[in-house]
Structures are given as structure tokens and as C-alpha cells.
Tab-separated table of C-alpha atoms in Angstrom:
chain	number	residue	atom	x	y	z
A	1	MET	CA	-7.622	5.306	13.194
A	2	GLN	CA	-7.386	1.576	13.577
A	3	ASN	CA	-7.483	-0.714	10.603
A	4	LYS	CA	-11.213	-1.232	10.072
A	5	THR	CA	-10.698	-4.186	7.752
A	6	ALA	CA	-8.754	-6.084	10.402
A	7	ASP	CA	-11.137	-5.165	13.226
A	8	VAL	CA	-14.316	-6.156	11.432
A	9	SER	CA	-14.511	-9.922	11.286
A	10	ASP	CA	-18.281	-10.239	11.463
A	11	ALA	CA	-19.898	-9.946	8.019
A	12	THR	CA	-22.843	-8.012	9.409
A	13	ALA	CA	-20.602	-5.451	11.055
A	14	TRP	CA	-18.544	-5.101	7.866
A	15	GLU	CA	-21.722	-4.658	5.851
A	16	SER	CA	-22.696	-1.718	8.067
A	17	HIS	CA	-19.294	-0.112	7.406
A	18	TYR	CA	-19.710	-0.707	3.688
A	19	THR	CA	-23.206	0.768	3.729
A	20	ALA	CA	-21.947	3.867	5.536
A	21	TRP	CA	-19.290	4.381	2.844
A	22	ALA	CA	-21.572	3.514	-0.060
A	23	ILE	CA	-23.608	6.712	0.121
A	24	ASP	CA	-24.048	7.790	-3.477
A	25	ASP	CA	-25.026	11.445	-3.038
A	26	GLY	CA	-21.522	12.697	-2.226
A	27	ASP	CA	-22.366	13.592	1.389
A	28	PHE	CA	-20.147	11.114	3.194
A	29	GLY	CA	-19.732	13.153	6.373
A	30	GLU	CA	-17.685	11.360	9.019
A	31	SER	CA	-17.693	8.154	6.972
A	32	LEU	CA	-15.702	9.908	4.261
A	33	ALA	CA	-12.965	10.641	6.786
A	34	GLU	CA	-12.944	6.962	7.772
A	35	LEU	CA	-12.766	5.907	4.140
A	36	ARG	CA	-9.862	8.247	3.439
A	37	CYS	CA	-8.024	7.083	6.523
A	38	ALA	CA	-8.507	3.414	5.625
A	39	ALA	CA	-7.390	3.995	2.026
A	40	LEU	CA	-4.305	5.926	3.134
A	41	GLN	CA	-3.463	3.171	5.578
A	42	HIS	CA	-3.645	0.603	2.765
A	43	ILE	CA	-1.364	2.784	0.644
A	44	GLU	CA	1.132	3.142	3.478
A	45	GLU	CA	1.181	-0.600	4.162
A	46	ARG	CA	1.240	-1.878	0.583
A	47	HIS	CA	2.730	0.785	-1.716
A	48	ARG	CA	5.986	-1.159	-2.001
A	49	THR	CA	4.212	-3.970	-3.841
A	50	PRO	CA	4.409	-3.219	-7.590
A	51	THR	CA	1.080	-4.921	-8.348
A	52	PHE	CA	-0.763	-2.913	-5.674
A	53	GLY	CA	-3.177	-0.337	-7.030
A	54	VAL	CA	-6.572	1.290	-6.924
A	55	ASP	CA	-8.418	-1.972	-7.601
A	56	HIS	CA	-6.794	-3.572	-4.573
A	57	ILE	CA	-7.874	-0.771	-2.255
A	58	ALA	CA	-11.423	-0.743	-3.611
A	59	ARG	CA	-11.689	-4.508	-3.255
A	60	GLU	CA	-10.263	-4.520	0.283
A	61	LEU	CA	-12.580	-1.707	1.392
A	62	TYR	CA	-15.617	-3.169	-0.420
A	63	ILE	CA	-16.273	-0.032	-2.425
A	64	SER	CA	-16.197	0.852	-6.102
A	65	ARG	CA	-13.265	2.544	-7.792
A	66	ARG	CA	-15.557	5.502	-8.449
A	67	GLN	CA	-16.331	5.913	-4.757
A	68	LEU	CA	-12.647	5.684	-3.956
A	69	TYR	CA	-11.764	8.390	-6.475
A	70	ARG	CA	-14.604	10.582	-5.180
A	71	ALA	CA	-13.116	10.360	-1.692
A	72	PHE	CA	-9.928	12.113	-2.873
A	73	PRO	CA	-11.091	14.873	-5.234
A	74	ASP	CA	-8.361	17.389	-4.404
A	75	SER	CA	-5.376	15.061	-4.576
A	76	GLY	CA	-5.406	14.203	-8.261
A	77	GLY	CA	-6.938	10.818	-7.537
A	78	ILE	CA	-6.028	7.760	-5.578
A	79	ALA	CA	-3.562	6.482	-8.196
A	80	ASN	CA	-1.676	9.757	-7.851
A	81	LEU	CA	-1.493	9.266	-4.085
A	82	ILE	CA	-0.011	5.797	-4.575
A	83	ALA	CA	2.554	7.170	-7.038
A	84	ARG	CA	3.506	10.031	-4.697
A	85	ARG	CA	3.983	7.603	-1.798
A	86	ARG	CA	6.191	5.432	-3.993
A	87	LEU	CA	8.188	8.501	-5.028
A	88	ALA	CA	8.742	9.427	-1.386
A	89	SER	CA	9.975	5.902	-0.639
A	90	ALA	CA	12.256	5.977	-3.669
A	91	GLU	CA	13.692	9.339	-2.689
A	92	ASP	CA	14.385	8.085	0.840
A	93	LEU	CA	16.234	5.086	-0.590
A	94	LEU	CA	18.117	7.120	-3.196
A	95	VAL	CA	19.606	9.273	-0.473
A	96	GLY	CA	19.690	6.876	2.456
A	97	ARG	CA	21.060	3.935	0.501
A	98	PRO	CA	23.394	5.259	-2.211
A	99	ASP	CA	24.777	1.723	-2.540
A	100	LEU	CA	21.515	0.531	-4.131
A	101	SER	CA	21.141	0.554	-7.889
A	102	LEU	CA	18.224	2.424	-9.425
A	103	ALA	CA	16.592	-0.913	-10.274
A	104	GLU	CA	16.829	-1.968	-6.619
A	105	VAL	CA	15.415	1.362	-5.460
A	106	ALA	CA	12.542	1.005	-7.928
A	107	GLY	CA	11.739	-2.511	-6.760
A	108	ARG	CA	11.886	-1.631	-3.062
A	109	SER	CA	9.661	1.432	-3.589
A	110	GLY	CA	6.906	-0.378	-5.452
A	111	PHE	CA	7.687	0.621	-9.028
A	112	SER	CA	7.545	-2.225	-11.520
A	113	THR	CA	10.757	-1.124	-13.253
A	114	ALA	CA	13.454	1.541	-13.028
A	115	GLY	CA	12.028	3.027	-16.235
A	116	VAL	CA	8.620	3.520	-14.654
A	117	MET	CA	10.254	5.129	-11.626
A	118	ARG	CA	12.283	7.380	-13.919
A	119	ALA	CA	9.140	8.533	-15.742
A	120	HIS	CA	7.421	9.368	-12.438
A	121	PHE	CA	10.486	11.289	-11.219
A	122	ARG	CA	10.694	13.291	-14.422
A	123	ARG	CA	7.000	14.133	-14.241
A	124	GLN	CA	7.091	15.074	-10.540
A	125	TYR	CA	10.521	16.696	-10.155
A	126	GLY	CA	11.717	17.438	-13.693
A	127	VAL	CA	14.863	15.340	-13.184
A	128	THR	CA	15.836	11.694	-13.269
A	129	PRO	CA	16.254	9.672	-10.062
A	130	GLN	CA	20.043	9.681	-10.520
A	131	GLN	CA	20.111	13.458	-10.963
A	132	ARG	CA	17.996	13.834	-7.829
A	133	ARG	CA	20.305	11.506	-5.877
A	134	ASP	CA	23.412	13.339	-7.049
A	135	ALA	CA	21.994	16.772	-6.196
A	136	ILE	CA	20.940	15.749	-2.688
A	137	LEU	CA	24.243	14.000	-1.948
A	138	ARG	CA	26.210	17.037	-3.234
A	139	ALA	CA	24.146	19.336	-1.024
A	140	ARG	CA	24.843	17.093	1.975
A	141	GLN	CA	28.592	17.149	1.316
A	142	GLN	CA	28.623	20.925	1.088
A	143	THR	CA	27.032	21.262	4.519
A	144	ILE	CA	29.616	18.984	6.139
């Protein structure tokens, strides 16, 4: 799906997109798929910015936070999706760039601090980022 926010420059056209997403009865139909796609695209493009969050997506898509959360009922919420995308970026950097410190990995992945990243890793994987890095690098060395 193309970026609807970039394609819609005319206020009237954007209003029609907003109206299609602003259905309040929970029956979004095809518009729900568009909303999800647009939100996921925003997450993909901006997750590395520590100040990026749910409010930013809602504002950029001209919808309420509530509507945004309702669009992702089975994923644990939109904030969880942002955190999981940041975790994936951090894990890629932990393994792909072992020269980076944990603070640098946190900053490049969108976490505000290494401590915040550590808390997310512990919650998601049950280990710290350093433990995860060490385990993956050890596994790689054993296969060589």
C-alpha cells in the first residue's frame, strides 16, 4: 500500500479518508486494512525516533488513539507493536554490529535509554540485551 498521508494533499480527499476510518461501530471493513497498513508503515519509518509513539501515529493519520488501538486488538495494542519493532531493530544491531555499545544500540533502535531497552528485552525474552548478544554470537561461532 502506498503512503496515504503523502498521496493525499487535497484537504477534501484527506477528509474522505479520515471519514472512512472514523467509523465508530467497529465495522471498518476494507478501511480497517488501510488504517492498519498506514499505521504499520509509520511504525516502520519512524520507530527509531525515541519520541515517536501512539500519539504521533494518531495525529498523522487524523484518528483518535482509541480508534488506533481498536485497529490492532489482537496484537496487544499499537504501543506494543512499536516496542516489538524497536526490539527487532535492537536485536539486529546487537548481532550485526557487536562493536556498538548497548547505549548506541538503544539510541539507534528508538529506545530512549539503554535501561529502557534492557527492561523491554527482559520482558520479551527473559534476558538482558548483552546476554542475548552473547548467546547469538556464541551460537554463530559454534556453527563456523
